[in-house]
mmCIF file of C-alpha atoms and ligand atoms in Angstrom:
data_model
loop_
_atom_site.group_PDB
_atom_site.id
_atom_site.type_symbol
_atom_site.label_atom_id
_atom_site.label_comp_id
_atom_site.label_asym_id
_atom_site.label_seq_id
_atom_site.Cartn_x
_atom_site.Cartn_y
_atom_site.Cartn_z
ATOM 1 C CA MET A 1 126.042 30.354 22.957
ATOM 2 C CA LYS A 2 127.418 30.114 26.486
ATOM 3 C CA ASN A 3 127.454 33.758 27.565
ATOM 4 C CA GLY A 4 124.745 33.478 30.186
ATOM 5 C CA ILE A 5 124.783 31.682 33.483
ATOM 6 C CA GLU A 6 126.160 28.590 31.686
ATOM 7 C CA SER A 7 129.486 30.379 31.349
ATOM 8 C CA ILE A 8 130.100 29.819 35.056
ATOM 9 C CA PHE A 9 128.990 26.157 35.019
ATOM 10 C CA LYS A 10 131.920 23.793 35.566
ATOM 11 C CA PRO A 11 132.646 22.036 32.253
ATOM 12 C CA HIS A 12 133.425 18.705 33.934
ATOM 13 C CA LEU A 13 129.878 18.667 35.372
ATOM 14 C CA GLU A 14 128.289 18.553 31.878
ATOM 15 C CA PRO A 15 125.788 15.731 32.145
ATOM 16 C CA LYS A 16 127.232 12.477 30.896
ATOM 17 C CA GLU A 17 126.307 9.672 33.148
ATOM 18 C CA VAL A 18 124.203 10.360 36.204
ATOM 19 C CA TYR A 19 123.927 7.850 39.039
ATOM 20 C CA LYS A 20 120.240 7.372 39.784
ATOM 21 C CA GLY A 21 120.351 4.227 41.917
ATOM 22 C CA GLY A 22 117.853 1.365 41.700
ATOM 23 C CA LYS A 23 114.132 2.001 41.264
ATOM 24 C CA ASN A 24 111.499 1.635 43.995
ATOM 25 C CA ILE A 25 108.678 -0.883 43.785
ATOM 26 C CA PRO A 26 106.009 0.504 41.411
ATOM 27 C CA ALA A 27 102.448 0.956 42.728
ATOM 28 C CA SER A 28 100.738 -2.381 42.226
ATOM 29 C CA THR A 29 98.086 -4.495 43.813
ATOM 30 C CA LYS A 30 100.122 -7.625 43.348
ATOM 31 C CA LYS A 31 102.935 -8.800 45.603
ATOM 32 C CA ILE A 32 106.318 -7.726 44.270
ATOM 33 C CA TYR A 33 109.607 -9.182 45.477
ATOM 34 C CA LYS A 34 112.262 -6.462 45.256
ATOM 35 C CA LEU A 35 115.501 -8.214 44.380
ATOM 36 C CA SER A 36 117.077 -5.229 42.663
ATOM 37 C CA SER A 37 118.936 -3.106 45.244
ATOM 38 C CA ASN A 38 120.823 -5.543 47.510
ATOM 39 C CA GLU A 39 118.739 -4.642 50.546
ATOM 40 C CA ASN A 40 118.326 -6.748 53.684
ATOM 41 C CA PRO A 41 115.814 -9.592 53.205
ATOM 42 C CA LEU A 42 114.869 -9.405 56.923
ATOM 43 C CA GLY A 43 114.087 -5.686 56.998
ATOM 44 C CA ALA A 44 115.776 -3.424 59.548
ATOM 45 C CA SER A 45 117.475 -4.260 62.847
ATOM 46 C CA PRO A 46 114.779 -4.036 65.594
ATOM 47 C CA LYS A 47 117.266 -2.397 67.980
ATOM 48 C CA ALA A 48 118.011 0.250 65.341
ATOM 49 C CA LEU A 49 114.288 0.978 65.036
ATOM 50 C CA GLU A 50 113.962 1.224 68.830
ATOM 51 C CA GLY A 51 116.801 3.761 68.907
ATOM 52 C CA MET A 52 115.211 5.813 66.144
ATOM 53 C CA LYS A 53 111.841 5.877 67.856
ATOM 54 C CA LYS A 54 113.417 7.293 71.023
ATOM 55 C CA ALA A 55 115.249 9.905 68.945
ATOM 56 C CA ILE A 56 111.963 11.158 67.439
ATOM 57 C CA ASP A 57 111.003 12.691 70.802
ATOM 58 C CA LEU A 58 114.167 14.821 70.729
ATOM 59 C CA ILE A 59 113.910 15.919 67.115
ATOM 60 C CA ASP A 60 113.366 19.604 67.942
ATOM 61 C CA ILE A 61 116.910 19.977 69.263
ATOM 62 C CA TYR A 62 120.196 19.759 67.351
ATOM 63 C CA PRO A 63 121.784 16.317 67.304
ATOM 64 C CA ASP A 64 125.211 15.518 68.796
ATOM 65 C CA GLN A 65 127.661 18.126 67.580
ATOM 66 C CA THR A 66 130.234 15.488 66.691
ATOM 67 C CA ASP A 67 129.907 11.817 65.835
ATOM 68 C CA ILE A 68 132.005 10.717 68.838
ATOM 69 C CA ARG A 69 129.288 8.549 70.447
ATOM 70 C CA LEU A 70 128.876 6.599 67.221
ATOM 71 C CA ARG A 71 132.633 6.395 66.670
ATOM 72 C CA GLU A 72 133.052 4.944 70.170
ATOM 73 C CA ALA A 73 130.343 2.379 69.411
ATOM 74 C CA LEU A 74 132.181 1.503 66.179
ATOM 75 C CA ALA A 75 135.521 1.107 67.973
ATOM 76 C CA ASN A 76 133.740 -1.203 70.401
ATOM 77 C CA ASP A 77 132.228 -3.162 67.474
ATOM 78 C CA PHE A 78 135.791 -3.643 66.185
ATOM 79 C CA ASP A 79 136.802 -5.044 69.611
ATOM 80 C CA ASN A 80 138.838 -1.893 70.208
ATOM 81 C CA GLN A 81 141.421 -2.960 67.647
ATOM 82 C CA LEU A 82 141.110 0.615 66.354
ATOM 83 C CA GLY A 83 140.635 3.852 68.260
ATOM 84 C CA ALA A 84 137.503 5.993 67.911
ATOM 85 C CA ASP A 85 139.672 8.597 66.154
ATOM 86 C CA GLN A 86 140.190 6.142 63.265
ATOM 87 C CA PHE A 87 136.531 6.218 62.184
ATOM 88 C CA ILE A 88 134.697 8.757 60.046
ATOM 89 C CA THR A 89 130.908 8.617 59.748
ATOM 90 C CA GLY A 90 128.572 10.051 57.146
ATOM 91 C CA ASN A 91 125.087 9.948 55.669
ATOM 92 C CA SER A 92 125.695 6.690 53.713
ATOM 93 C CA GLY A 93 128.610 4.830 52.193
ATOM 94 C CA SER A 94 128.019 6.827 49.003
ATOM 95 C CA GLU A 95 128.397 10.072 50.949
ATOM 96 C CA ILE A 96 131.687 8.818 52.387
ATOM 97 C CA ILE A 97 132.944 8.164 48.832
ATOM 98 C CA ASP A 98 132.066 11.766 48.005
ATOM 99 C CA MET A 99 133.782 13.023 51.189
ATOM 100 C CA ILE A 100 136.990 11.161 50.335
ATOM 101 C CA LEU A 101 137.041 12.534 46.787
ATOM 102 C CA ARG A 102 136.316 16.060 48.051
ATOM 103 C CA ALA A 103 139.210 15.782 50.496
ATOM 104 C CA PHE A 104 141.811 14.417 48.070
ATOM 105 C CA ILE A 105 140.977 15.258 44.441
ATOM 106 C CA ASN A 106 141.978 18.388 42.561
ATOM 107 C CA ASP A 107 141.181 19.089 38.918
ATOM 108 C CA GLY A 108 143.264 16.793 36.708
ATOM 109 C CA ASP A 109 144.132 14.200 39.377
ATOM 110 C CA GLU A 110 143.600 10.565 38.486
ATOM 111 C CA VAL A 111 141.483 7.903 40.154
ATOM 112 C CA ILE A 112 141.579 4.242 39.217
ATOM 113 C CA PHE A 113 138.663 1.825 39.441
ATOM 114 C CA SER A 114 137.829 -1.500 37.830
ATOM 115 C CA ASN A 115 134.627 -1.994 35.895
ATOM 116 C CA PRO A 116 132.225 -3.694 36.306
ATOM 117 C CA CYS A 117 131.956 -1.763 39.591
ATOM 118 C CA PHE A 118 129.818 0.575 41.688
ATOM 119 C CA LEU A 119 129.010 3.529 39.437
ATOM 120 C CA PRO A 120 129.535 6.368 41.970
ATOM 121 C CA TYR A 121 133.338 5.882 41.889
ATOM 122 C CA SER A 122 133.383 7.299 38.373
ATOM 123 C CA VAL A 123 130.358 9.623 38.526
ATOM 124 C CA PHE A 124 131.357 11.285 41.802
ATOM 125 C CA SER A 125 135.045 11.625 40.872
ATOM 126 C CA ARG A 126 133.980 13.548 37.770
ATOM 127 C CA TRP A 127 132.415 16.188 40.055
ATOM 128 C CA TYR A 128 135.915 17.081 41.252
ATOM 129 C CA GLY A 129 137.478 17.125 37.778
ATOM 130 C CA ALA A 130 139.311 13.823 38.188
ATOM 131 C CA LYS A 131 140.572 11.893 35.201
ATOM 132 C CA GLN A 132 139.057 8.450 35.425
ATOM 133 C CA VAL A 133 141.172 5.432 34.698
ATOM 134 C CA ASP A 134 139.240 2.211 34.242
ATOM 135 C CA VAL A 135 141.333 -0.944 34.562
ATOM 136 C CA ARG A 136 138.667 -3.534 33.881
ATOM 137 C CA LEU A 137 138.369 -6.730 35.891
ATOM 138 C CA LEU A 138 139.711 -9.733 34.006
ATOM 139 C CA GLU A 139 137.092 -11.870 32.308
ATOM 140 C CA PRO A 140 135.752 -14.489 32.457
ATOM 141 C CA ASP A 141 136.134 -14.622 36.263
ATOM 142 C CA TYR A 142 136.129 -10.872 36.990
ATOM 143 C CA ALA A 143 139.453 -11.054 38.829
ATOM 144 C CA LEU A 144 141.280 -7.862 39.808
ATOM 145 C CA ASP A 145 143.969 -6.936 37.273
ATOM 146 C CA ALA A 146 146.439 -5.813 39.950
ATOM 147 C CA GLU A 147 149.398 -5.733 37.536
ATOM 148 C CA GLU A 148 147.576 -3.459 35.122
ATOM 149 C CA ILE A 149 146.484 -1.132 37.953
ATOM 150 C CA LEU A 150 150.094 -0.829 39.122
ATOM 151 C CA SER A 151 151.216 -0.007 35.582
ATOM 152 C CA ALA A 152 148.388 2.539 35.138
ATOM 153 C CA ILE A 153 149.643 4.569 38.128
ATOM 154 C CA THR A 154 151.130 7.960 37.245
ATOM 155 C CA ALA A 155 152.376 10.950 39.255
ATOM 156 C CA LYS A 156 148.757 12.222 39.190
ATOM 157 C CA THR A 157 147.143 9.111 40.671
ATOM 158 C CA LYS A 158 145.620 9.874 44.072
ATOM 159 C CA ILE A 159 143.073 7.136 44.751
ATOM 160 C CA VAL A 160 142.586 3.492 43.769
ATOM 161 C CA PHE A 161 139.166 1.966 44.444
ATOM 162 C CA LEU A 162 139.091 -1.757 45.243
ATOM 163 C CA THR A 163 135.832 -3.531 46.088
ATOM 164 C CA SER A 164 135.526 -6.844 47.873
ATOM 165 C CA PRO A 165 132.990 -8.392 47.615
ATOM 166 C CA ASN A 166 132.444 -6.438 44.420
ATOM 167 C CA ASN A 167 129.176 -4.968 43.182
ATOM 168 C CA PRO A 168 127.823 -6.115 40.695
ATOM 169 C CA THR A 169 129.964 -9.255 40.211
ATOM 170 C CA GLY A 170 129.921 -10.651 43.788
ATOM 171 C CA THR A 171 133.582 -11.606 43.377
ATOM 172 C CA TYR A 172 136.291 -10.870 45.976
ATOM 173 C CA ILE A 173 139.986 -10.021 46.195
ATOM 174 C CA PRO A 174 141.975 -12.893 47.744
ATOM 175 C CA LYS A 175 144.292 -12.057 50.650
ATOM 176 C CA ALA A 176 147.509 -12.845 48.722
ATOM 177 C CA VAL A 177 146.506 -10.533 45.843
ATOM 178 C CA LEU A 178 145.708 -7.643 48.198
ATOM 179 C CA GLU A 179 148.897 -8.082 50.237
ATOM 180 C CA ASP A 180 151.126 -8.145 47.164
ATOM 181 C CA PHE A 181 149.318 -5.069 45.795
ATOM 182 C CA LEU A 182 149.703 -3.104 49.044
ATOM 183 C CA GLU A 183 153.416 -3.939 49.157
ATOM 184 C CA ARG A 184 153.942 -2.550 45.681
ATOM 185 C CA ILE A 185 151.660 0.484 45.453
ATOM 186 C CA PRO A 186 153.433 3.842 45.973
ATOM 187 C CA LYS A 187 153.021 5.301 49.470
ATOM 188 C CA ASN A 188 151.434 8.545 48.241
ATOM 189 C CA ILE A 189 148.249 6.842 47.003
ATOM 190 C CA LEU A 190 145.124 6.100 49.017
ATOM 191 C CA VAL A 191 143.514 2.693 48.543
ATOM 192 C CA VAL A 192 139.768 2.907 49.155
ATOM 193 C CA PHE A 193 138.756 -0.650 50.013
ATOM 194 C CA ASP A 194 134.977 -0.848 49.635
ATOM 195 C CA GLU A 195 133.805 -3.661 51.905
ATOM 196 C CA VAL A 196 130.125 -2.806 52.368
ATOM 197 C CA TYR A 197 129.207 -6.474 51.744
ATOM 198 C CA ARG A 198 131.948 -7.851 54.022
ATOM 199 C CA HIS A 199 129.677 -9.638 56.522
ATOM 200 C CA PHE A 200 128.366 -11.954 53.791
ATOM 201 C CA ALA A 201 131.793 -13.220 52.656
ATOM 202 C CA ASP A 202 132.880 -16.652 53.885
ATOM 203 C CA ALA A 203 135.829 -17.547 51.612
ATOM 204 C CA GLU A 204 138.843 -18.647 53.657
ATOM 205 C CA ASP A 205 141.122 -16.119 52.009
ATOM 206 C CA TYR A 206 138.684 -13.198 52.195
ATOM 207 C CA VAL A 207 140.122 -10.209 54.066
ATOM 208 C CA THR A 208 138.917 -6.743 54.985
ATOM 209 C CA ALA A 209 141.092 -3.626 55.193
ATOM 210 C CA LEU A 210 141.348 -3.991 58.994
ATOM 211 C CA PRO A 211 144.701 -5.811 59.335
ATOM 212 C CA TYR A 212 146.287 -3.447 56.808
ATOM 213 C CA VAL A 213 144.987 -0.308 58.513
ATOM 214 C CA LYS A 214 146.485 -1.695 61.742
ATOM 215 C CA GLN A 215 149.809 -2.227 59.954
ATOM 216 C CA GLY A 216 149.774 1.404 58.800
ATOM 217 C CA TYR A 217 149.158 0.990 55.042
ATOM 218 C CA ASN A 218 147.402 3.894 53.313
ATOM 219 C CA ILE A 219 144.149 2.021 53.054
ATOM 220 C CA LEU A 220 140.627 2.887 54.133
ATOM 221 C CA GLY A 221 137.787 0.408 54.769
ATOM 222 C CA LEU A 222 134.476 1.727 53.417
ATOM 223 C CA ASN A 223 131.321 0.487 55.149
ATOM 224 C CA SER A 224 127.573 1.053 55.122
ATOM 225 C CA PHE A 225 124.598 0.498 57.410
ATOM 226 C CA SER A 226 122.405 -0.166 54.333
ATOM 227 C CA LYS A 227 123.108 -3.870 53.935
ATOM 228 C CA THR A 228 123.798 -5.991 57.032
ATOM 229 C CA TYR A 229 121.818 -3.703 59.355
ATOM 230 C CA GLY A 230 118.898 -3.062 56.982
ATOM 231 C CA LEU A 231 119.058 0.731 57.186
ATOM 232 C CA ALA A 232 119.219 1.642 53.476
ATOM 233 C CA GLY A 233 116.443 4.213 53.877
ATOM 234 C CA GLN A 234 118.120 6.026 56.754
ATOM 235 C CA ARG A 235 121.424 6.661 54.865
ATOM 236 C CA ILE A 236 124.286 5.908 57.268
ATOM 237 C CA GLY A 237 127.829 4.857 56.467
ATOM 238 C CA TYR A 238 131.346 5.006 57.850
ATOM 239 C CA CYS A 239 134.937 4.292 57.086
ATOM 240 C CA TYR A 240 138.004 3.438 59.151
ATOM 241 C CA THR A 241 141.608 4.140 58.336
ATOM 242 C CA THR A 242 144.912 5.189 59.898
ATOM 243 C CA ALA A 243 144.685 8.003 62.470
ATOM 244 C CA LYS A 244 146.691 10.240 60.129
ATOM 245 C CA ILE A 245 144.245 9.859 57.217
ATOM 246 C CA ALA A 246 141.177 9.978 59.492
ATOM 247 C CA ASN A 247 142.337 13.179 61.168
ATOM 248 C CA TYR A 248 142.856 14.731 57.738
ATOM 249 C CA LEU A 249 139.381 13.662 56.533
ATOM 250 C CA ARG A 250 137.829 15.002 59.718
ATOM 251 C CA LEU A 251 138.881 18.502 58.646
ATOM 252 C CA ILE A 252 135.912 18.481 56.246
ATOM 253 C CA HIS A 253 133.464 16.678 58.555
ATOM 254 C CA LYS A 254 130.643 19.147 59.225
ATOM 255 C CA PRO A 255 129.279 19.699 62.736
ATOM 256 C CA PHE A 256 125.816 18.154 63.258
ATOM 257 C CA LEU A 257 126.355 16.081 60.090
ATOM 258 C CA LEU A 258 124.365 13.034 61.198
ATOM 259 C CA PRO A 259 120.680 13.294 62.171
ATOM 260 C CA LEU A 260 119.966 12.108 65.725
ATOM 261 C CA THR A 261 117.747 9.369 64.281
ATOM 262 C CA SER A 262 120.775 8.079 62.336
ATOM 263 C CA ILE A 263 123.100 8.186 65.326
ATOM 264 C CA GLU A 264 120.628 6.256 67.490
ATOM 265 C CA ALA A 265 119.776 3.822 64.683
ATOM 266 C CA ALA A 266 123.433 3.051 64.049
ATOM 267 C CA ILE A 267 124.278 2.598 67.747
ATOM 268 C CA GLY A 268 121.219 0.340 68.129
ATOM 269 C CA ALA A 269 122.208 -1.689 65.032
ATOM 270 C CA LEU A 270 125.759 -2.222 66.297
ATOM 271 C CA ASN A 271 124.322 -3.642 69.535
ATOM 272 C CA ASP A 272 122.027 -5.992 67.620
ATOM 273 C CA LYS A 273 124.379 -8.965 67.182
ATOM 274 C CA LEU A 274 121.439 -11.366 66.857
ATOM 275 C CA PHE A 275 120.045 -9.492 63.850
ATOM 276 C CA VAL A 276 123.451 -9.491 62.136
ATOM 277 C CA GLU A 277 123.765 -13.238 62.737
ATOM 278 C CA LYS A 278 120.266 -13.924 61.344
ATOM 279 C CA THR A 279 120.915 -11.732 58.298
ATOM 280 C CA VAL A 280 124.216 -13.401 57.488
ATOM 281 C CA LYS A 281 122.680 -16.872 57.908
ATOM 282 C CA THR A 282 119.708 -16.006 55.656
ATOM 283 C CA VAL A 283 121.982 -14.594 52.944
ATOM 284 C CA ARG A 284 124.446 -17.498 52.998
ATOM 285 C CA GLU A 285 121.676 -20.122 52.930
ATOM 286 C CA GLY A 286 119.898 -18.239 50.141
ATOM 287 C CA ARG A 287 123.164 -18.008 48.234
ATOM 288 C CA GLN A 288 123.598 -21.771 48.353
ATOM 289 C CA TYR A 289 119.982 -22.403 47.373
ATOM 290 C CA LEU A 290 120.145 -19.988 44.433
ATOM 291 C CA SER A 291 123.496 -21.174 43.110
ATOM 292 C CA ASP A 292 122.210 -24.777 43.188
ATOM 293 C CA SER A 293 119.029 -23.651 41.424
ATOM 294 C CA PHE A 294 120.868 -21.643 38.731
ATOM 295 C CA ALA A 295 123.094 -24.656 38.074
ATOM 296 C CA ALA A 296 120.080 -26.996 37.834
ATOM 297 C CA LEU A 297 118.369 -24.599 35.406
ATOM 298 C CA GLY A 298 121.482 -24.212 33.252
ATOM 299 C CA ILE A 299 121.733 -20.474 33.985
ATOM 300 C CA LYS A 300 125.287 -19.108 33.948
ATOM 301 C CA TYR A 301 126.047 -17.315 37.244
ATOM 302 C CA TRP A 302 129.212 -16.082 38.909
ATOM 303 C CA PRO A 303 130.026 -17.504 42.376
ATOM 304 C CA SER A 304 129.245 -14.746 44.849
ATOM 305 C CA GLN A 305 130.546 -13.656 48.249
ATOM 306 C CA ALA A 306 127.854 -10.981 48.532
ATOM 307 C CA ASN A 307 124.059 -10.828 48.959
ATOM 308 C CA PHE A 308 123.464 -10.903 45.183
ATOM 309 C CA PHE A 309 124.508 -12.648 41.975
ATOM 310 C CA ILE A 310 125.060 -11.595 38.420
ATOM 311 C CA ILE A 311 123.799 -13.965 35.802
ATOM 312 C CA ASP A 312 123.778 -14.282 32.031
ATOM 313 C CA PRO A 313 120.008 -14.137 31.513
ATOM 314 C CA PRO A 314 118.365 -16.663 29.190
ATOM 315 C CA LEU A 315 116.818 -13.727 27.209
ATOM 316 C CA PRO A 316 118.135 -10.249 26.279
ATOM 317 C CA GLU A 317 118.505 -8.392 29.592
ATOM 318 C CA MET A 318 115.638 -5.879 29.232
ATOM 319 C CA GLU A 319 113.195 -8.513 27.964
ATOM 320 C CA PHE A 320 114.247 -10.820 30.805
ATOM 321 C CA THR A 321 113.852 -8.059 33.405
ATOM 322 C CA ASP A 322 110.376 -7.205 32.054
ATOM 323 C CA LYS A 323 109.318 -10.861 32.043
ATOM 324 C CA LEU A 324 110.455 -11.298 35.656
ATOM 325 C CA MET A 325 108.575 -8.129 36.611
ATOM 326 C CA GLN A 326 105.401 -9.634 35.127
ATOM 327 C CA GLU A 327 106.029 -12.543 37.509
ATOM 328 C CA GLY A 328 106.300 -10.078 40.420
ATOM 329 C CA ILE A 329 110.090 -10.068 40.696
ATOM 330 C CA MET A 330 112.180 -6.941 40.355
ATOM 331 C CA VAL A 331 115.832 -7.363 39.328
ATOM 332 C CA ARG A 332 118.422 -5.007 37.858
ATOM 333 C CA PRO A 333 120.224 -5.007 34.508
ATOM 334 C CA VAL A 334 123.790 -3.840 35.124
ATOM 335 C CA SER A 335 125.153 -2.527 31.840
ATOM 336 C CA GLN A 336 125.452 0.883 33.617
ATOM 337 C CA PHE A 337 127.863 -0.829 36.035
ATOM 338 C CA GLY A 338 130.050 -1.978 33.126
ATOM 339 C CA ALA A 339 128.519 -5.449 32.697
ATOM 340 C CA PRO A 340 126.509 -5.288 29.448
ATOM 341 C CA GLY A 341 123.924 -8.027 29.009
ATOM 342 C CA LYS A 342 124.155 -9.178 32.624
ATOM 343 C CA VAL A 343 121.439 -8.980 35.265
ATOM 344 C CA ARG A 344 121.981 -8.620 39.015
ATOM 345 C CA ILE A 345 119.678 -10.451 41.405
ATOM 346 C CA THR A 346 119.612 -9.799 45.152
ATOM 347 C CA ILE A 347 119.298 -12.819 47.439
ATOM 348 C CA GLY A 348 115.960 -12.603 49.232
ATOM 349 C CA ASP A 349 114.347 -14.603 52.022
ATOM 350 C CA GLN A 350 113.367 -18.196 51.215
ATOM 351 C CA GLU A 351 109.906 -17.194 49.970
ATOM 352 C CA ALA A 352 111.349 -14.630 47.537
ATOM 353 C CA ASN A 353 114.086 -16.995 46.386
ATOM 354 C CA GLU A 354 111.545 -19.731 45.653
ATOM 355 C CA ALA A 355 109.327 -17.266 43.791
ATOM 356 C CA LEU A 356 112.366 -16.300 41.711
ATOM 357 C CA VAL A 357 113.241 -19.907 40.896
ATOM 358 C CA ASN A 358 109.622 -20.655 39.893
ATOM 359 C CA ALA A 359 109.588 -17.596 37.630
ATOM 360 C CA LEU A 360 112.892 -18.647 36.056
ATOM 361 C CA LYS A 361 111.506 -22.122 35.402
ATOM 362 C CA LYS A 362 108.471 -20.580 33.689
ATOM 363 C CA ILE A 363 110.622 -18.275 31.525
ATOM 364 C CA LYS A 364 112.961 -21.134 30.584
ATOM 365 C CA ALA A 365 109.969 -23.351 29.630
ATOM 366 C CA HIS A 366 108.718 -20.858 26.984
HETATM 367 C C1 LIG B 1 129.937 -1.506 46.442
HETATM 368 C C2 LIG B 1 129.093 -0.498 47.130
HETATM 369 N N1 LIG B 1 129.680 0.475 47.817
HETATM 370 C C3 LIG B 1 128.979 1.405 48.472
HETATM 371 C C4 LIG B 1 127.601 1.392 48.464
HETATM 372 C C5 LIG B 1 126.900 2.495 49.162
HETATM 373 O O1 LIG B 1 125.891 2.145 50.003
HETATM 374 P P1 LIG B 1 125.050 3.261 50.743
HETATM 375 O O2 LIG B 1 125.231 4.555 50.017
HETATM 376 O O3 LIG B 1 123.647 2.763 50.705
HETATM 377 O O4 LIG B 1 125.600 3.308 52.142
HETATM 378 C C6 LIG B 1 126.922 0.388 47.746
HETATM 379 C C7 LIG B 1 125.459 0.370 47.679
HETATM 380 O O5 LIG B 1 124.822 -0.347 46.980
HETATM 381 C C8 LIG B 1 127.688 -0.583 47.056
HETATM 382 O O6 LIG B 1 127.112 -1.554 46.352
#
């Protein structure tokens, strides 16, 4: 009976699905290639590490009270097409998702997302009592069902999540689709455009939220330092949007939110153009190599604009994942992300990619 402390627990927080994130490499004497969490195959930006090391000596004092130094560095990284007041920073892209939901969602409001997608959209929105509306991507190509999203909108809809390139499918939203959608969506809804994998995209009609923020649409570009800059362990993210939305979000931005190590790491990473270039080159070359290899091996994969692929594994997904682990390769089944039976594989450096292909050959031969 719920007459104890449970009586004050929020009913919408009853455990259903909890987002745990990908596993770490288990203790092992053998070399393991971690291709399960879409991390940077080159490690972390050296300039970010330099910045962090300097920050360690100042760790006994509070960090910057506001994030203005980092926001100025971000504005500079965007060639001053946006002002520093249009950026909001936080302790990871995931934390920014939470911040947005906290700022906009009241009990009973609706959020729309499109499975297969990043699980925190649904898990975190439940924390605020949101009704979750899943308008699935259209199979077999995992295209956005923009028409169905527009028809699912009600007076209670507050936020629509779009992701491009999308996790876990690697697919993207073409420019014409996004533009038509933004023209037609009611003006009292915020579009959260998750573009944390944007640097890896090279399709001609790939777009970020930037031009639409500049044109004044109610859209927000969600970004992370975990991928391109190799700072997944430090937890840094940001978003940019119109000054009106950013100034509203800033009302819940806590003083001293970012550790000094994060501020210095992020500023260092933004100055490390060479590292970004090398990362993007490694991922795009690896993407070509792996798609050619999947095709040669007869493994069904979806063309990707990100630093990972989903595939239809040649064995049931858990058996396949276990077999690859025995070969020293860690990958991730993604039924939790709304793609039952599929497995997501991060693009590694050439050595890891070759190890993966050899392991796949061995599994296919049995
Ligand atoms: C689509 C998408 N959005 C946001 C994030 C959040 O990244 P982080 O919390 O590491 O900044 C991830 C991480 O994997 C992601 O795949």
